[in-house]
Amino acid sequence: MFITTEPLNVKGEGGEKLVWEAIQSTFYQRKCLAYWRYPIFSQRGKFRKEPDILIADFELGLIIIEVKSITLDQIVNIQGHRWEYQNFYINFGNPYQQGENQLFALLEYLNQEPDLKHKVTAKVLVALPFIQQEDWKEKGFDQLPSCPPIIFKNHLFSSRSLEQLIQQTSPLISGQVLTDQQWELLLSILSGTPVFTQATHKVLSHEQSRGKILQQVKNYLYKFDLQQEKIAKQIPPGCQRIRGIAGSGKTVLLCQKAAIMHLKYPQWRIAFIFFSRSLYQEIIEQIDQWVRYFSCQQKIYNKNNQKLQVFHAWGSREQLGFYRLLCQVTGVMPLGVNQTTFQPPNEALGEVCIDLLKQKAIPQLFDAILIDEGQDLMVENWLYEGKQPFYWLAYQSLRPINSMSPQQRRLIWAYDELQSLESLKVPNASEIFGENLGNLVTGKYSNNINKTEIMSRCYRTPHQLILVAHGMGMGWLRPQGMLTGMSNQEDWKSLGYDIKGNLMEGEKITLKRPQENSPHPLASLWKDSLIQFNTYLSRQQEISALSQQIKHNLRQDGLRPSKEILVIVLGEYFESVKLQKTIATFLIRQGVDIYIPGTKDCNCLTVENHEDANQFWCEGAVTISRIYRVKGQESDMIYIVGLDHLAQKEDNLFLRNQLFIAITRSRGWVNLSGIGNYLFYQEFRNMINSKDSFTFIYTNPQQREIIGTEAGELLHRYRLGERNFQQAELSNVVLENLNLDDINLIGANLSGANLQYSKLNRAKLIAADLQKANLQGASLVNAKLMGANLRDANLTNTNLTNADLTDAILNSEI
């Protein structure tokens, strides 16, 4: 409901903070969305500035509040809308006109939608948080004909009077009461959803064809997602990690965040880094669209502007990447893959980063770095002083946010561990920066900006497909037990699942995914199954069937070959390369134009270095891709070929991850195939037949435990010997009957936490929030609780022998 795009703790923002807190108190029960500094940067006249406060209210419409933190004696004169100041950072201003200009710029967005054009009520107020209404009247300013509606200091202490003032303020634009559909449309425009509305084309096929159904899907208005809106619009004052399942919108949000940073702080130098070369064009196009959107088409992304640069993590001789850039500025000769010990791309990249870190000090070039596909930059074999080398290289190249906080640097990374193809390590802070900096993304910044965001909703892939993808990727119905998964309920919930049963070895559990976590509309429009699985006696039969199905899609379903149909080949390097070429050759002979990513043109079979080596699609051709090129891409009809390559090594988690990635590229349908007969195929059929409820015997994950919550991460890191968890966000967490001796939880939020019978001897809980925490039977011998908040905490039978409770907040003496 309330989004603070940046922390309100900068000197001089005290007045703005007072107004924003008053707005939150006044509007918290209303149907509304409010922003502190909504990121609209259009220029009208001399003005290019985002609104201080923007409120979208279901009943009241749009409200812009321009805040001026001035005292009465700083206002020298008012003539019309022009205010003259003294002892202020500017000599004059037009606060109401400024708010008007911001409002009209915002209305330009709304008026592009016929359902909202001239229908949204809109008003502007000026807030003077350091001036009393009586003093203003005494000066006679209220008698001026140009005196705007003003929120005074005395209004800020009464929610009722503030609400009445805003309601009674005459609107600049008189609209109408919005319908629920118009309200959803308004929210979607504020979030920027129309930017990525897919254009429809004429489909010459029957009404129930895939092409016709897709037209309906593209017209569907996705519901506004407050979490996505917060992540995209907020600029954290330090590190932030975003863990999101496939299809949750991580790349889109990172691109939006990069564009907003660039527009708001054009003097910053920002880098956007990714791992898969085929994403170059996709990311550049997305950033360009967001720059245009939030500048009202007045700005575009310029690849020659060094203030905002898009980098492949490594780069090549033809295209500068992040590693090569740092080699360039430090004067170090860059290394290529062939000059490294390990050939897997992520390991090779880790090796060359270590070489660079050892040779030269890394200059602080950037103010913010955003990393997509963060899981692919983790390594198993190369660490630099206990840290992940690429991340440490990026961290070192960042300027601290200020001299008082040298550790706080804007490194923002997004990841999904289930999409890792080379490493089972998870990019958490202690894995990346070492134990001493393991708390960089623990807890929150001020004004409710999370250091860690967890996104569990999947928007791209339909409900049935995301269930099968997760189930096969982890091995839910695998007879020998899961290969990877979660060991507590909160971690399952962070992935978007409800669970019944005890997560204990040999116990029966049932998993279900609520529909709201997979809101794709296709299942309600397409009556048949969205996933098909077929096996064949020979590869020739499999490829022949593939050809016939693609021809049907093109001739009967009305699908277009490029971007609507995608063939993905599974398997390890050599077998997948061979199968890719075999499929391509056969389809060409059958009259189907194909494209292999990285080749010069359609129907080429050889990948060569050329200027379009990053290309993934070719107009008029069906793309045939191996899994390493397909990451980050999506299509409506996905064909997954060579499932037998996985079935032969079904306990290989990296191969299962290939299957997960392949299925989750789909915006609509998936058709899988393989040859031969394997037990793995029955597991797959059982997954499909289970529909949306999965009951199986729980076993502890055999190869990797997935941890999705801060509580789970704390326990994992504690078991590995770490003790530093300052500022941890652990409100309402269950940490019952655990050994947490010597843990450092200085400043942590443990309000409402269940710590019954846990050992916290010698724990550092200085200034920790333990309000309403359950500490019954817990042992806190020699614990440091100076300044801790223990109000309403359950201290029954709590052992506080020699605990330091100096300045602690208690209900009564202990």
Coordinates of C-alpha atoms in Angstrom, one line a residue, residues 285-488:
E285 CA 15.2 -3.4 -25.3
Q286 CA 13.7 -3.7 -21.8
I287 CA 15.8 -1.0 -20.3
D288 CA 15.1 1.2 -23.3
Q289 CA 11.4 0.7 -22.9
W290 CA 11.5 1.6 -19.1
V291 CA 13.7 4.7 -19.8
R292 CA 11.2 5.9 -22.4
Y293 CA 8.2 5.1 -20.1
F294 CA 9.4 6.9 -17.0
S295 CA 10.6 9.9 -19.0
C296 CA 7.4 10.2 -21.0
Q297 CA 9.3 9.3 -24.2
Q298 CA 11.8 12.1 -23.7
K299 CA 14.8 9.9 -23.1
I300 CA 16.1 6.7 -24.6
Y301 CA 18.7 4.1 -23.7
N302 CA 22.0 5.0 -25.4
K303 CA 24.5 2.2 -25.5
N304 CA 27.3 4.8 -25.9
N305 CA 26.3 6.5 -22.6
Q306 CA 28.8 5.2 -20.0
K307 CA 26.5 6.2 -17.2
L308 CA 24.3 3.1 -17.9
Q309 CA 26.0 0.1 -19.4
V310 CA 24.8 -3.4 -20.2
F311 CA 27.5 -6.1 -19.9
H312 CA 27.9 -9.7 -20.5
A313 CA 29.8 -11.0 -17.4
W314 CA 32.9 -12.0 -19.4
G315 CA 32.7 -10.4 -22.8
S316 CA 34.7 -11.1 -25.9
R317 CA 37.1 -9.4 -28.2
E318 CA 34.2 -8.1 -30.3
Q319 CA 32.0 -7.0 -27.3
L320 CA 33.3 -5.5 -24.1
G321 CA 32.1 -7.4 -21.0
F322 CA 32.4 -6.5 -17.3
Y323 CA 35.5 -8.6 -16.7
R324 CA 37.2 -7.2 -19.8
L325 CA 36.3 -3.6 -18.9
L326 CA 38.1 -4.0 -15.5
C327 CA 41.1 -5.5 -17.3
Q328 CA 41.1 -2.6 -19.6
V329 CA 41.0 0.1 -16.8
T330 CA 43.6 -1.7 -14.7
G331 CA 46.0 -2.4 -17.6
V332 CA 45.8 -6.2 -17.2
M333 CA 45.8 -8.5 -20.3
P334 CA 42.4 -10.2 -20.3
L335 CA 42.3 -14.0 -20.5
G336 CA 40.1 -16.2 -22.6
V337 CA 38.4 -19.5 -21.9
N338 CA 41.1 -21.4 -23.6
Q339 CA 43.7 -20.0 -21.2
T340 CA 42.0 -21.3 -18.1
T341 CA 42.2 -24.6 -16.2
F342 CA 38.5 -25.3 -16.0
Q343 CA 36.4 -25.2 -19.1
P344 CA 32.8 -24.8 -17.7
P345 CA 32.1 -21.1 -18.3
N346 CA 31.3 -20.1 -14.7
E347 CA 34.5 -21.9 -13.4
A348 CA 36.6 -20.4 -16.1
L349 CA 35.2 -16.9 -15.3
G350 CA 36.0 -17.4 -11.6
E351 CA 39.5 -18.3 -12.5
V352 CA 40.2 -15.2 -14.6
C353 CA 38.6 -13.0 -11.9
I354 CA 40.9 -14.3 -9.3
D355 CA 43.9 -13.7 -11.6
L356 CA 42.7 -10.0 -12.0
L357 CA 42.1 -9.6 -8.2
K358 CA 45.6 -10.9 -7.4
Q359 CA 47.3 -8.6 -9.9
K360 CA 45.7 -5.2 -9.4
A361 CA 43.6 -3.2 -6.9
I362 CA 40.2 -2.8 -8.5
P363 CA 39.2 0.9 -9.0
Q364 CA 35.8 2.0 -7.7
L365 CA 34.1 2.9 -11.0
F366 CA 30.4 2.3 -10.4
D367 CA 27.6 3.6 -8.1
A368 CA 25.3 0.6 -8.6
I369 CA 25.6 -2.8 -10.2
L370 CA 22.7 -5.1 -11.0
I371 CA 23.3 -8.8 -11.7
D372 CA 20.8 -11.0 -13.4
E373 CA 21.1 -14.9 -13.5
G374 CA 23.2 -14.6 -10.3
Q375 CA 23.2 -18.4 -9.7
D376 CA 25.3 -18.9 -12.9
L377 CA 28.1 -16.8 -11.5
M378 CA 28.8 -19.1 -8.6
V379 CA 31.8 -21.4 -8.7
E380 CA 32.7 -24.6 -6.8
N381 CA 36.4 -24.7 -7.4
W382 CA 37.7 -21.2 -7.3
L383 CA 37.4 -18.9 -4.3
Y384 CA 39.2 -15.7 -3.6
E385 CA 40.0 -15.5 0.1
G386 CA 36.9 -17.5 0.8
K387 CA 34.7 -15.3 -1.4
Q388 CA 33.0 -15.8 -4.8
P389 CA 35.4 -14.2 -7.2
F390 CA 33.1 -12.5 -9.7
Y391 CA 30.9 -11.1 -7.0
W392 CA 33.9 -9.8 -5.1
L393 CA 35.2 -8.2 -8.2
A394 CA 31.9 -6.4 -8.7
Y395 CA 31.7 -5.4 -5.1
Q396 CA 35.3 -4.0 -5.2
S397 CA 34.4 -1.9 -8.3
L398 CA 31.6 -0.1 -6.4
R399 CA 31.8 3.1 -4.6
P400 CA 30.5 3.0 -1.0
I401 CA 27.2 4.9 -0.6
N402 CA 29.0 7.3 1.7
S403 CA 32.2 7.6 3.7
M404 CA 30.5 6.6 6.9
S405 CA 29.3 3.2 5.5
P406 CA 32.3 1.8 3.5
Q407 CA 30.7 -1.7 3.5
Q408 CA 27.4 -0.6 2.1
R409 CA 27.6 -0.6 -1.7
R410 CA 24.7 -1.0 -4.2
L411 CA 25.2 -4.5 -5.5
I412 CA 21.8 -6.0 -6.4
W413 CA 21.6 -9.5 -7.6
A414 CA 18.7 -11.8 -8.7
Y415 CA 18.8 -15.6 -8.8
D416 CA 17.0 -18.9 -8.9
E417 CA 19.1 -21.8 -7.6
L418 CA 16.9 -24.2 -9.5
Q419 CA 18.2 -22.7 -12.8
S420 CA 21.8 -23.4 -12.1
L421 CA 23.6 -25.7 -14.6
E422 CA 27.1 -25.7 -13.2
S423 CA 27.1 -25.1 -9.5
L424 CA 25.0 -26.2 -6.5
K425 CA 26.1 -23.3 -4.4
V426 CA 23.5 -20.7 -3.6
P427 CA 24.4 -16.9 -3.9
N428 CA 23.7 -15.9 -0.3
A429 CA 25.8 -13.2 1.3
S430 CA 28.1 -15.4 3.3
E431 CA 28.9 -17.6 0.3
I432 CA 29.6 -14.5 -1.8
F433 CA 31.4 -12.1 0.6
G434 CA 32.6 -14.4 3.4
E435 CA 31.4 -14.7 6.9
N436 CA 32.5 -11.2 8.0
L437 CA 30.1 -9.6 5.5
G438 CA 27.5 -12.3 5.7
N439 CA 24.9 -9.9 7.2
L440 CA 24.9 -7.4 4.3
V441 CA 21.5 -8.7 3.1
T442 CA 20.1 -9.6 6.5
G443 CA 17.1 -7.6 7.8
K444 CA 15.8 -4.3 6.4
Y445 CA 16.9 -0.8 5.5
S446 CA 14.8 2.1 6.9
N447 CA 11.3 2.8 5.5
N448 CA 10.6 -0.9 4.9
I449 CA 13.1 -1.5 2.1
N450 CA 14.0 -5.2 2.4
K451 CA 17.6 -6.3 2.0
T452 CA 16.3 -9.7 0.7
E453 CA 13.2 -10.1 -1.5
I454 CA 11.6 -13.5 -2.1
M455 CA 9.3 -13.8 -5.2
S456 CA 7.1 -16.9 -5.2
R457 CA 4.5 -16.0 -7.9
C458 CA 5.0 -17.3 -11.5
Y459 CA 3.5 -15.1 -14.1
R460 CA 5.1 -16.5 -17.3
T461 CA 4.4 -20.2 -17.0
P462 CA 0.9 -21.7 -16.5
H463 CA 0.0 -23.4 -13.2
Q464 CA 0.3 -27.0 -14.5
L465 CA 3.7 -26.5 -16.1
I466 CA 5.3 -24.8 -13.1
L467 CA 4.2 -27.7 -10.9
V468 CA 5.6 -30.4 -13.2
A469 CA 8.8 -28.3 -13.6
H470 CA 9.4 -28.1 -9.9
G471 CA 8.4 -31.7 -9.2
M472 CA 10.7 -33.1 -11.8
G473 CA 13.5 -30.7 -11.1
M474 CA 13.5 -31.7 -7.4
G475 CA 12.4 -35.3 -7.8
W476 CA 9.2 -35.2 -5.7
L477 CA 7.9 -38.5 -7.0
R478 CA 11.3 -40.1 -7.5
P479 CA 11.2 -43.7 -6.0
Q480 CA 14.6 -43.2 -4.4
G481 CA 13.6 -39.9 -2.8
M482 CA 14.1 -36.2 -3.5
L483 CA 17.4 -35.0 -4.9
T484 CA 16.9 -31.4 -3.8
G485 CA 14.2 -29.6 -1.8
M486 CA 13.4 -27.8 1.4
S487 CA 13.4 -29.2 4.9
N488 CA 11.0 -26.8 6.6

